[in-house]
Each structure stands twice: as structure tokens, then as C-alpha cells.
PDB file of C-alpha atoms in Angstrom:
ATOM      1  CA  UNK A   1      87.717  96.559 111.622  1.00 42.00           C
ATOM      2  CA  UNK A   2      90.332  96.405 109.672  1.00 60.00           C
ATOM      3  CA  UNK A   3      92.213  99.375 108.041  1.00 77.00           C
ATOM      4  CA  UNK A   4      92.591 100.096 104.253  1.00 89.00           C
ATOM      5  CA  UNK A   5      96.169  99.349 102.937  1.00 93.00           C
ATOM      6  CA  UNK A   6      97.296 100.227  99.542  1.00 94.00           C
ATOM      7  CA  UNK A   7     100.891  99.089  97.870  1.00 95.00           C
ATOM      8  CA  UNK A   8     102.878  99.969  94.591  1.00 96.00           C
ATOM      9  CA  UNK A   9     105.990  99.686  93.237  1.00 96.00           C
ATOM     10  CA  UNK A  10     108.214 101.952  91.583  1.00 96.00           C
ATOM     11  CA  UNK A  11     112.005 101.792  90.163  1.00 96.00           C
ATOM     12  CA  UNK A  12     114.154 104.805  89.194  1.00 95.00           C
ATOM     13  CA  UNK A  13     117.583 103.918  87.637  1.00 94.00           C
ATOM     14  CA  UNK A  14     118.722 100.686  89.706  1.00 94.00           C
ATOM     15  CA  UNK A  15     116.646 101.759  92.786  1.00 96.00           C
ATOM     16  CA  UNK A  16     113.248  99.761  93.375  1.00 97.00           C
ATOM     17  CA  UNK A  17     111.052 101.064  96.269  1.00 96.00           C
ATOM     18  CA  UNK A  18     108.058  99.281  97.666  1.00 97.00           C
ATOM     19  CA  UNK A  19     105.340 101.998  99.359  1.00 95.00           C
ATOM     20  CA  UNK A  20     102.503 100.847 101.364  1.00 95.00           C
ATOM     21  CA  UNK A  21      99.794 103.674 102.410  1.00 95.00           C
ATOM     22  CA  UNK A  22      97.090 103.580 105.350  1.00 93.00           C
ATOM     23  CA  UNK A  23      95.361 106.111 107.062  1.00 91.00           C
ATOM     24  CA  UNK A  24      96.583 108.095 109.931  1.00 89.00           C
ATOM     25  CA  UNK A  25      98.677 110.517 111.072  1.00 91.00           C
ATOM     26  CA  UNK A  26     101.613 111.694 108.230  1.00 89.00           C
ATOM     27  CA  UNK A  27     104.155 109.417 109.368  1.00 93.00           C
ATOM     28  CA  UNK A  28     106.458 108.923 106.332  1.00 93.00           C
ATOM     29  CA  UNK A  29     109.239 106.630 106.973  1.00 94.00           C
ATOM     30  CA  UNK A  30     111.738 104.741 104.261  1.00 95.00           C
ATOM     31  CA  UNK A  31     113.376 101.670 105.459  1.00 94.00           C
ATOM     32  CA  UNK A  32     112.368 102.038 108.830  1.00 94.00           C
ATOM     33  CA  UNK A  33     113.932 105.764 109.472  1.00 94.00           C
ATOM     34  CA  UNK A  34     111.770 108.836 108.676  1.00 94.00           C
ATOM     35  CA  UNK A  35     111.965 110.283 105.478  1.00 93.00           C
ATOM     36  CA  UNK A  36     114.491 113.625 106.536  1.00 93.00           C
ATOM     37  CA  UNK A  37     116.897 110.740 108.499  1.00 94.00           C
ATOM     38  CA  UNK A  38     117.181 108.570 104.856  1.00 94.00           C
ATOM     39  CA  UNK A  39     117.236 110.903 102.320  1.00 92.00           C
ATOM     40  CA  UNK A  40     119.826 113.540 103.521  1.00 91.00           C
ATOM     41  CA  UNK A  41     119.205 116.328 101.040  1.00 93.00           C
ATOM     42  CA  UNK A  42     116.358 118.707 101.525  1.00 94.00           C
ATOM     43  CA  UNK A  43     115.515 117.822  97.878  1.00 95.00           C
ATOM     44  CA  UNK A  44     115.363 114.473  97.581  1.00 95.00           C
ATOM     45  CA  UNK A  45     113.001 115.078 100.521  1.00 94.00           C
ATOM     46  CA  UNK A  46     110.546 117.114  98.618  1.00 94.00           C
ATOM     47  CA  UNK A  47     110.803 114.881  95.350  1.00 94.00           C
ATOM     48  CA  UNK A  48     109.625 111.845  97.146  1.00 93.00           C
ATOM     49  CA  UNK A  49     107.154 113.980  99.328  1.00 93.00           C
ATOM     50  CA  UNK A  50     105.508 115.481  95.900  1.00 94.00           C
ATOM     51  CA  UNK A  51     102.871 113.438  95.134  1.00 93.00           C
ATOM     52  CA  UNK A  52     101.521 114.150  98.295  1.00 93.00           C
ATOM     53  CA  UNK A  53     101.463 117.926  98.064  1.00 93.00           C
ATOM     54  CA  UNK A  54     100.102 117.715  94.365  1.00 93.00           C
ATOM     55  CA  UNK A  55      97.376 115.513  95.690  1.00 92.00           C
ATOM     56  CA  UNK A  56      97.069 117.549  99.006  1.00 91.00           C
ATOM     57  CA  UNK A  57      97.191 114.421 101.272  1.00 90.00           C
ATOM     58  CA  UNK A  58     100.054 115.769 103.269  1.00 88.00           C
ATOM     59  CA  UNK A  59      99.239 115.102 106.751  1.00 86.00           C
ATOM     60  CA  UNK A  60      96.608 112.632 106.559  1.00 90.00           C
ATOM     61  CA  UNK A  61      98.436 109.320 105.406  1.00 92.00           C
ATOM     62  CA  UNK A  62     100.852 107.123 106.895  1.00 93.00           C
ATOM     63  CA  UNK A  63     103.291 106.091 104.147  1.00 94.00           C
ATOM     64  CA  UNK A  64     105.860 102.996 104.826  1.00 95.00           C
ATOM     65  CA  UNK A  65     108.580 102.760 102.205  1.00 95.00           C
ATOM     66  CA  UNK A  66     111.127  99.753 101.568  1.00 96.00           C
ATOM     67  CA  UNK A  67     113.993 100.722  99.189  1.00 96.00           C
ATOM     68  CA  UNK A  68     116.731  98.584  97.933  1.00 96.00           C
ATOM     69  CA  UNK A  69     119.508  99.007  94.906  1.00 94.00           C
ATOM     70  CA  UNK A  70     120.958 102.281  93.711  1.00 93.00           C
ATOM     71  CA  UNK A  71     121.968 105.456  95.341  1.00 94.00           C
ATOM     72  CA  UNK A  72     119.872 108.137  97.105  1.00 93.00           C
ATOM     73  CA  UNK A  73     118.692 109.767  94.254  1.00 94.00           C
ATOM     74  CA  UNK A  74     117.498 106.918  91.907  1.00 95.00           C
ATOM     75  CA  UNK A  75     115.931 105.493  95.481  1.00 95.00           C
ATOM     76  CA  UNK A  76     114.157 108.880  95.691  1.00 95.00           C
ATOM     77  CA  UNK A  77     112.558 108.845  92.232  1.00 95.00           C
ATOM     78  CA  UNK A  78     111.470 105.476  92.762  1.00 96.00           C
ATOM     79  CA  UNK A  79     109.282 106.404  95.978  1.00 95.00           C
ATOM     80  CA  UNK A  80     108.279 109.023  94.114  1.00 96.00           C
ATOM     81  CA  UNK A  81     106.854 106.931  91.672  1.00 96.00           C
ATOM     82  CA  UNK A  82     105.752 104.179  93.951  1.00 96.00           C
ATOM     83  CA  UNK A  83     103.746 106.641  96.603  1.00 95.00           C
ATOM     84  CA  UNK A  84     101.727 108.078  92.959  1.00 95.00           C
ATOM     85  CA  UNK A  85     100.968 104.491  92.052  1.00 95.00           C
ATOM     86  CA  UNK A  86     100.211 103.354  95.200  1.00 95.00           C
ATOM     87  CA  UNK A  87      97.679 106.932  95.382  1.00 94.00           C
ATOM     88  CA  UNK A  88      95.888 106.247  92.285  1.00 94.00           C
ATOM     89  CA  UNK A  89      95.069 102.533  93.798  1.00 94.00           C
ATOM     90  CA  UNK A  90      93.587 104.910  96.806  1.00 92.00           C
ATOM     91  CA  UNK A  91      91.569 107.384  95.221  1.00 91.00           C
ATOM     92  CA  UNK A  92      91.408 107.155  91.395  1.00 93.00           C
ATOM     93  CA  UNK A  93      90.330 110.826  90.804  1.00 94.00           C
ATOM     94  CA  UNK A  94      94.396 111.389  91.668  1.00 93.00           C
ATOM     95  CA  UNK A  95      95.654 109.562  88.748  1.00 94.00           C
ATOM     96  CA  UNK A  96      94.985 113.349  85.813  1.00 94.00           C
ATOM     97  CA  UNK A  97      96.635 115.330  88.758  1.00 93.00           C
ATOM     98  CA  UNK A  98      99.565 113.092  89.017  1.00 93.00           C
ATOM     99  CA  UNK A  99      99.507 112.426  85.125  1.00 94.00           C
ATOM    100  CA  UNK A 100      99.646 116.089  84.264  1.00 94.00           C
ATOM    101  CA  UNK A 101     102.604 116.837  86.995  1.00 91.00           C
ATOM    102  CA  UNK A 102     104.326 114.142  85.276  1.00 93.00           C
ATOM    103  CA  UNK A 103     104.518 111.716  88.334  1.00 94.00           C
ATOM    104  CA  UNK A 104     103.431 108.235  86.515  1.00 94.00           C
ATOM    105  CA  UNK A 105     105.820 107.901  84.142  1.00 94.00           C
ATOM    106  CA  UNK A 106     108.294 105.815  85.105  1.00 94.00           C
ATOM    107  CA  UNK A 107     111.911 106.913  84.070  1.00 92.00           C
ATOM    108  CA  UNK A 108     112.946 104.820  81.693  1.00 94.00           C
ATOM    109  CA  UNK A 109     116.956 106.132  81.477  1.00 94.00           C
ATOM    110  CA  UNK A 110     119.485 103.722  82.580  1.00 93.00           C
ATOM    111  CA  UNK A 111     123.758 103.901  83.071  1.00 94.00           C
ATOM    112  CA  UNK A 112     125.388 103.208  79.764  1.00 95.00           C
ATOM    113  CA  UNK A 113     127.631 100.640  79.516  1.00 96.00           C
ATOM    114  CA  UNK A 114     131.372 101.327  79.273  1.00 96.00           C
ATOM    115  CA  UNK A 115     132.719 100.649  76.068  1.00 96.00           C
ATOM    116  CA  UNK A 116     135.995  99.223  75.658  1.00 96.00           C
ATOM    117  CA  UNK A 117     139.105 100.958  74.588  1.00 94.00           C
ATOM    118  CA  UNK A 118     137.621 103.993  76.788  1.00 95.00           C
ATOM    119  CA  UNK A 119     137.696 104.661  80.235  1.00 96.00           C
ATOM    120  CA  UNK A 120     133.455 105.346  80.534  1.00 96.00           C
ATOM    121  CA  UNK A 121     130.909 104.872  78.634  1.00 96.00           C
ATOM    122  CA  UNK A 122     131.914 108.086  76.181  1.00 96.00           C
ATOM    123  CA  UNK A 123     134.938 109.315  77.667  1.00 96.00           C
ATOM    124  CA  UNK A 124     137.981 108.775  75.375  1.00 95.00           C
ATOM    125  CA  UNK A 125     141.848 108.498  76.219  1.00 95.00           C
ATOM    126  CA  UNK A 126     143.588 111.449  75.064  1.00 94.00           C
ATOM    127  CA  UNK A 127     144.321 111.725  71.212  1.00 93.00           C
ATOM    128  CA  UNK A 128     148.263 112.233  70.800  1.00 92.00           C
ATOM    129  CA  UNK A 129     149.074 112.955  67.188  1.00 92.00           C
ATOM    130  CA  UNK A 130     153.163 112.646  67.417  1.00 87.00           C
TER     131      UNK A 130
END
């Protein structure tokens, strides 16, 4: 018999992460290494774990993440919102808790471009007036 698999997408910033959910023992692993080993900081840890707390699934999935693009927050965010998507394909009664906590809606902000005649986007060169 074959096992249930379920698979989202999510992007955050320039980060686009791919999660794929089965059944088994908690193993939660991004781009092969487990989820402490990629994302350094103890709170990038608990924003991708989050939908799994909310939904109190903890220990009971196995959750296999590919993330390319961006840095280690924007990849964060976008496992984040993969692992919700990829829950609500699982078990549709998820989807309010997720909604309400906010953890479906896809971050729409983006860098801004730099403009020219400034150094960033907003930043300007000093004003000098003699």
C-alpha cells in the first residue's frame, strides 16, 4: 500500500520552498539537513515549525522541504507558507485555524528597486548647501 503524500508551494521575498508531507515519525528536514542544521536561528526554526504547532501535528508527520533563492529568512517564510498549504491539501478542517493565525497569506512585499542618483532604494547622498 502505498502512503499518502501531499505537496505545496510557497515563496516569501525571493525564496520559493517546495514541502512534501507523509505520515510518520516528525522528521522535518529542508534541503536534505534537518530543520535546526538549515535554519541557524532558533526563530526561524519556530516560524517554519508553526503551522504544525497551530494545527497540533507536531510529531506525527514527516515533512521534506526543498528551498532555493533568497536568504534564510525569506526561505523560512516560504516553508512556512508551503507546510500550511501543503496541510490544508491534508486535512481541510486546518485551513480556519491556519487562516485566523494568519499562515495562508502569502507575503506579498518585495526589495525596492534602487533608484538612481541614490545609493538604495531611499537613501540619499548627503545634501551640502555651500
Amino acid at each position: 500500500m502505498e502512503k499518502e503524500v501531499f505537496a505545496a508551494t510557497g515563496r516569501r521575498k525571493t525564496a520559493v520552498a517546495r514541502a512534501v508531507i507523509t505520515a510518520g515519525d516528525g522528521k522535518f528536514t529542508i534541503n536534505g539537513r534537518s530543520v535546526d542544521e538549515y535554519l541557524l536561528r532558533d526563530t526561524l526554526v519556530e516560524l517554519a515549525q508553526k503551522p504544525l504547532l497551530v494545527t497540533e501535528t507536531m510529531g506525527s508527520l514527516n515533512i521534506r522541504c526543498t528551498t532555493r533563492g533568497g536568504g534564510s529568512t525569506g526561505q523560512a517564510g516560504a516553508v512556512r507558507l508551503a507546510l500550511s498549504r501543503a496541510l490544508v491539501l491534508m486535512n481541510p478542517d486546518f485551513r480556519p485555524t491556519l487562516r485566523d493565525g494568519g499562515y495562508l497569506t502569502r507575503d506579498a512585499r518585495e526589495v525596492e528597486r534602487k533608484k538612481y542618483g541614490h545609493p538604495k532604494a531611499r537613501k540619499r547622498y548627503q545634501y551640502s548647501k555651500r
